[in-house]
PDB file of C-alpha atoms in Angstrom:
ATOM      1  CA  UNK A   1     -12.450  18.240  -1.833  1.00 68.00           C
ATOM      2  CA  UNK A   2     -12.932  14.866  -0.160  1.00 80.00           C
ATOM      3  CA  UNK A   3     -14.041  15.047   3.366  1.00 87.00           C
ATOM      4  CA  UNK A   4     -12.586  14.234   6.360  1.00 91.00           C
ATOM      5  CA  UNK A   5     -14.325  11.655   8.706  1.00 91.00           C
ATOM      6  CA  UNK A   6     -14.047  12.005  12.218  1.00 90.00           C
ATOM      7  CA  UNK A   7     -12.981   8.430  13.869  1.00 87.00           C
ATOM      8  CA  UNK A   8     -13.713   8.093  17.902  1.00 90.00           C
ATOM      9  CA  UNK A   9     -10.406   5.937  18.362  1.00 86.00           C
ATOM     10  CA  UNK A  10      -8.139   8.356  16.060  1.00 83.00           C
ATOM     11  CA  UNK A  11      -9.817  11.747  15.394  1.00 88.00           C
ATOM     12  CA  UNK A  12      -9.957  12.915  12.069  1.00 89.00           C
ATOM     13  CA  UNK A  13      -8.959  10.920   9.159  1.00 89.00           C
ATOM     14  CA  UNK A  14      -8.977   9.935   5.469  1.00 90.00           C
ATOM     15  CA  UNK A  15     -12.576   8.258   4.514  1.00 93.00           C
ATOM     16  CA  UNK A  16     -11.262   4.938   3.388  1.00 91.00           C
ATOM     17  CA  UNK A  17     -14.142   3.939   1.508  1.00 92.00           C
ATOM     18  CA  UNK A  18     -13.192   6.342  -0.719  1.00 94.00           C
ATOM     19  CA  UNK A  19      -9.282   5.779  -0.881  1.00 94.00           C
ATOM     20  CA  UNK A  20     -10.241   2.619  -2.120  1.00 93.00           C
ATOM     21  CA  UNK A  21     -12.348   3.610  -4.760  1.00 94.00           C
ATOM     22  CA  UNK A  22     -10.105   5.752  -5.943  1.00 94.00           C
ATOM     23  CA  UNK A  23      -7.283   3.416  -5.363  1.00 94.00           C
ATOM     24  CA  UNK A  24      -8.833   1.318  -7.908  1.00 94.00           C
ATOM     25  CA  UNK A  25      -9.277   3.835 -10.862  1.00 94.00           C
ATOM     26  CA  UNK A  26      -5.567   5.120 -10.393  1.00 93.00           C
ATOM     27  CA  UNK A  27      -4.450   1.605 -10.430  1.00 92.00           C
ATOM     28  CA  UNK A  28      -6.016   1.065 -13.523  1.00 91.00           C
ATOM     29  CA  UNK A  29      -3.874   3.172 -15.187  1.00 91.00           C
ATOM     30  CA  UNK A  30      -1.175   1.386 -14.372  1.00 88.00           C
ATOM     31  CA  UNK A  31      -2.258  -1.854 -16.259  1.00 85.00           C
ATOM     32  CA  UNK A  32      -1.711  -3.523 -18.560  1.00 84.00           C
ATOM     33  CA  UNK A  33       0.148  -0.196 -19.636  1.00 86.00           C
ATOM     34  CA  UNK A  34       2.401   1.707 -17.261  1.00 86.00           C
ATOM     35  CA  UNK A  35       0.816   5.040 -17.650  1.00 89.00           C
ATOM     36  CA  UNK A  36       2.455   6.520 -13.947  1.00 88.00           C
ATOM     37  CA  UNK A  37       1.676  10.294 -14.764  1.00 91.00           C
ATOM     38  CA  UNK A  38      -2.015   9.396 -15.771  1.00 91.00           C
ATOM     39  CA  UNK A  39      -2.430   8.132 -12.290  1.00 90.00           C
ATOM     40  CA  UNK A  40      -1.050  10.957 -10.857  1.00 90.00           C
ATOM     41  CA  UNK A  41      -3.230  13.335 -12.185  1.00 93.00           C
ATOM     42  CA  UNK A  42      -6.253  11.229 -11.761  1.00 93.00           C
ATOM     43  CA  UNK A  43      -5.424  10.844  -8.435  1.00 92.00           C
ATOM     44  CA  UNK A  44      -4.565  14.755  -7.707  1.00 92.00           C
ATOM     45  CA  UNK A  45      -7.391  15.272  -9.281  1.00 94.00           C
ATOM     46  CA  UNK A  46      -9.616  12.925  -7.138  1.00 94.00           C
ATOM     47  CA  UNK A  47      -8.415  13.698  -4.501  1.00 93.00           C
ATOM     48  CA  UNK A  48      -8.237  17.639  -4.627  1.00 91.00           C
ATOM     49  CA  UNK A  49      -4.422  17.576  -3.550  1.00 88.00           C
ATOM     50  CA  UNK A  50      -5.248  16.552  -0.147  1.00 91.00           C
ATOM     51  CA  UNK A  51      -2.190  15.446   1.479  1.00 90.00           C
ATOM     52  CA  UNK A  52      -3.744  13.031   4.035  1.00 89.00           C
ATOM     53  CA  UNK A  53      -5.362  11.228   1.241  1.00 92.00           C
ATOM     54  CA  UNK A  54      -2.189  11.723  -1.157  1.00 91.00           C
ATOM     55  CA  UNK A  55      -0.103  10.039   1.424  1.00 88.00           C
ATOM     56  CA  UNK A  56      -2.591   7.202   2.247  1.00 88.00           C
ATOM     57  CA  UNK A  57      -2.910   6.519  -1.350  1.00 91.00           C
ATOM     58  CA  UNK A  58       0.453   6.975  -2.269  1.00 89.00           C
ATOM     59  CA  UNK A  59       2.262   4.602   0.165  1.00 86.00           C
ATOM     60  CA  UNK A  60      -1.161   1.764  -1.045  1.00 90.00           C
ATOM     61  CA  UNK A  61      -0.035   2.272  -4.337  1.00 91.00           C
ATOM     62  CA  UNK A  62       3.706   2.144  -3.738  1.00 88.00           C
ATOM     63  CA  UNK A  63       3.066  -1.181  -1.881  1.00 88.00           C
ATOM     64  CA  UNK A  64       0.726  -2.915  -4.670  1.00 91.00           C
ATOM     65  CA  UNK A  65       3.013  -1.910  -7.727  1.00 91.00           C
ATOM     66  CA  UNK A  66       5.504  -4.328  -5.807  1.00 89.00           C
ATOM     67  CA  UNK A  67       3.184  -6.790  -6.927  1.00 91.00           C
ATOM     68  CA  UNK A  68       3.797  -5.655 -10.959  1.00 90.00           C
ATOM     69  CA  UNK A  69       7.577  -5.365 -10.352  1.00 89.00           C
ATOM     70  CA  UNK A  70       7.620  -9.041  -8.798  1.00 89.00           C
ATOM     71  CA  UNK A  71       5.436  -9.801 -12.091  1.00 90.00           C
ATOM     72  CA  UNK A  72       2.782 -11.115 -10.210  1.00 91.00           C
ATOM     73  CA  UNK A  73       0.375  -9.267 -12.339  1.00 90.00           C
ATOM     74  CA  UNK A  74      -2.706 -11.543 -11.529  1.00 93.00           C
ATOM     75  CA  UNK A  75      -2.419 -11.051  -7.880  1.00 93.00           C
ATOM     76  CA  UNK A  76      -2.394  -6.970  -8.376  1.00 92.00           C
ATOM     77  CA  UNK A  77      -5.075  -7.287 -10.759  1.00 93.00           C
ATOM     78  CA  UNK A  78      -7.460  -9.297  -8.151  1.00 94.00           C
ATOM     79  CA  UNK A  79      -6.479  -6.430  -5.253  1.00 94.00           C
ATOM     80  CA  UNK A  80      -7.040  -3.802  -7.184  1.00 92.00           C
ATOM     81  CA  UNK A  81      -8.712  -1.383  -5.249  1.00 91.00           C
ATOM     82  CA  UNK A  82      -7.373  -2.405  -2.012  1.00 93.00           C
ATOM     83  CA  UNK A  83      -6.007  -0.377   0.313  1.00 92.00           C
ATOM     84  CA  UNK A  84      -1.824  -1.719   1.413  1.00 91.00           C
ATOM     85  CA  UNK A  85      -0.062  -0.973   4.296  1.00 86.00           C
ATOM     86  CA  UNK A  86       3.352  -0.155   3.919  1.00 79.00           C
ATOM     87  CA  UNK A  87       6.341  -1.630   6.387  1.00 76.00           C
ATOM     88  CA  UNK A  88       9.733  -1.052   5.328  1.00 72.00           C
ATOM     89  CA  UNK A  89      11.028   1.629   8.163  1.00 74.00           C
ATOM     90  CA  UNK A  90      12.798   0.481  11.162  1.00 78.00           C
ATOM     91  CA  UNK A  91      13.197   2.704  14.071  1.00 78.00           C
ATOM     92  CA  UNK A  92      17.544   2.259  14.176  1.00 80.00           C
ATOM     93  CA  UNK A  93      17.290   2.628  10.209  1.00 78.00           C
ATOM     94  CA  UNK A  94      14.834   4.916   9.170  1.00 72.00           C
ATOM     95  CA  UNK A  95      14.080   4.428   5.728  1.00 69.00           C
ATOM     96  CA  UNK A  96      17.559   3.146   4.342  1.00 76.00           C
ATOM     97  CA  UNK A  97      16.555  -0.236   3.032  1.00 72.00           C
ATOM     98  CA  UNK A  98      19.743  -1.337   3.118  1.00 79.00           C
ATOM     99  CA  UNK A  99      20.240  -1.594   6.693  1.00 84.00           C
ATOM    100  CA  UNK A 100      17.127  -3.416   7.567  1.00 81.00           C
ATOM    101  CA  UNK A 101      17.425  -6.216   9.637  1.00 85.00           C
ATOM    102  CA  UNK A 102      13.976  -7.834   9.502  1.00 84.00           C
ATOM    103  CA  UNK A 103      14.536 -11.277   7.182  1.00 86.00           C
ATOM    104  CA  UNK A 104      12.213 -13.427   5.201  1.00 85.00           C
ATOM    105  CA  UNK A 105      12.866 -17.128   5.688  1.00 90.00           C
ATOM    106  CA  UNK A 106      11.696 -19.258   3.183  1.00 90.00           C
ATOM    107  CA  UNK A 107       9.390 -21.826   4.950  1.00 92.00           C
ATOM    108  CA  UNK A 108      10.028 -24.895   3.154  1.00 92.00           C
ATOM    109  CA  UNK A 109      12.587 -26.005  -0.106  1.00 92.00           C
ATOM    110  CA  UNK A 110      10.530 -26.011  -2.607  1.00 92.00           C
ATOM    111  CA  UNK A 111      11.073 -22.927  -5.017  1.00 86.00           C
ATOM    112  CA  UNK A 112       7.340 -22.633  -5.807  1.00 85.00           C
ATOM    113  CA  UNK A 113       6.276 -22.413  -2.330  1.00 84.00           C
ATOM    114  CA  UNK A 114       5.488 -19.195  -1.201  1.00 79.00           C
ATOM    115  CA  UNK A 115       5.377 -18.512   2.102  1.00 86.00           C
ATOM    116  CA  UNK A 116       7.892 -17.364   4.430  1.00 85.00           C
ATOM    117  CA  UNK A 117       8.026 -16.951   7.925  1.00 89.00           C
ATOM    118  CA  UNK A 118       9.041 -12.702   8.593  1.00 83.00           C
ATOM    119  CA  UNK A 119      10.708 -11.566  11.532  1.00 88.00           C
ATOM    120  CA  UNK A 120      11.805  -8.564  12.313  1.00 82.00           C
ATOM    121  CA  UNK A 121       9.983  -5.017  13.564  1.00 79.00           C
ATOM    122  CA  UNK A 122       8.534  -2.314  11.382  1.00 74.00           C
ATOM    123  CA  UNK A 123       7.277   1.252  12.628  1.00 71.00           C
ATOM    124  CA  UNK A 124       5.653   3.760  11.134  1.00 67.00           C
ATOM    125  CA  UNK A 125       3.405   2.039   8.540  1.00 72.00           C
ATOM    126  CA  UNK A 126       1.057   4.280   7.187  1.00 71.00           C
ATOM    127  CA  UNK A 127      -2.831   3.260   6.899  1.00 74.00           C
ATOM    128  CA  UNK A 128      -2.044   0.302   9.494  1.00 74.00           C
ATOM    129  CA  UNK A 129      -5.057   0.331  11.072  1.00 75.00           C
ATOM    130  CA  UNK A 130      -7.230   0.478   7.858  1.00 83.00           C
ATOM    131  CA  UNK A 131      -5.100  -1.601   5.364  1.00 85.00           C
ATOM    132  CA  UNK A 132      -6.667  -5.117   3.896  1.00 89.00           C
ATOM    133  CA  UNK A 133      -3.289  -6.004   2.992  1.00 86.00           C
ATOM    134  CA  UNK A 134       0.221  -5.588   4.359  1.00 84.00           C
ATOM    135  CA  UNK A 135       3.486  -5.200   2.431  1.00 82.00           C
ATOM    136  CA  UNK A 136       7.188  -5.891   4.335  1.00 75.00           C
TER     137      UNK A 136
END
């Protein structure tokens, strides 16, 4: 079973070292070929059922296959491996997505561009603290 690590600031937690690495392998079953249940069980496996590391993986991996639905398949191949943060609660909504009032505003006209300027407020994101990359 992985181990716990004990943090000073938050107690015990996940080792995120070793989310990661297993982030990666798990993600690498789902490309180039969609194999969800293979990375499942490898990550079960991995993992030994933990749910603290189940969770923290699962909401990274939920977050970075937003990057294969939006077919931005180079971008989720070069962050691979890294661990996502997950924002899409707010504390009137919970999680129904269709309520949310944060908005994305595109920052300038050109369709290419892609940057926008977010605002809105998110709670409960899971692996906040430890994430390398945040997804609203």
């Amino acid at each position: 079973m992985p181990e716990m690590i004990n943090d000073p600031q938050f107690g015990e937690i996940v080792d995120f070292d070793y989310v990661r690495e297993v982030l990666y392998d798990v993600t690498g079953q789902l490309t180039p070929d969609f194999n969800m249940m293979g990375g499942i069980k490898l990550g079960a496996d991995r993992f030994d059922e933990n749910p603290s590391y189940l969770i923290a993986a699962g909401a990274s991996i939920l977050a970075w296959m937003m990057l294969l639905a939006a077919d931005e398949s180079e971008i989720a191949e070069e962050l691979r491996g890294k661990l996502f943060t997950l924002g899409w609660t707010e504390e009137p909504i919970g999680s129904d997505l269709l309520s949310m009032t944060t908005q994305a505003t595109p920052k300038s006209n050109d369709p290419d561009d892609r940057e926008y300027h977010v605002k809105g407020r998110k709670w409960l994101i899971n692996n906040s603290y430890h994430g390398d990359y945040h997804m609203v």
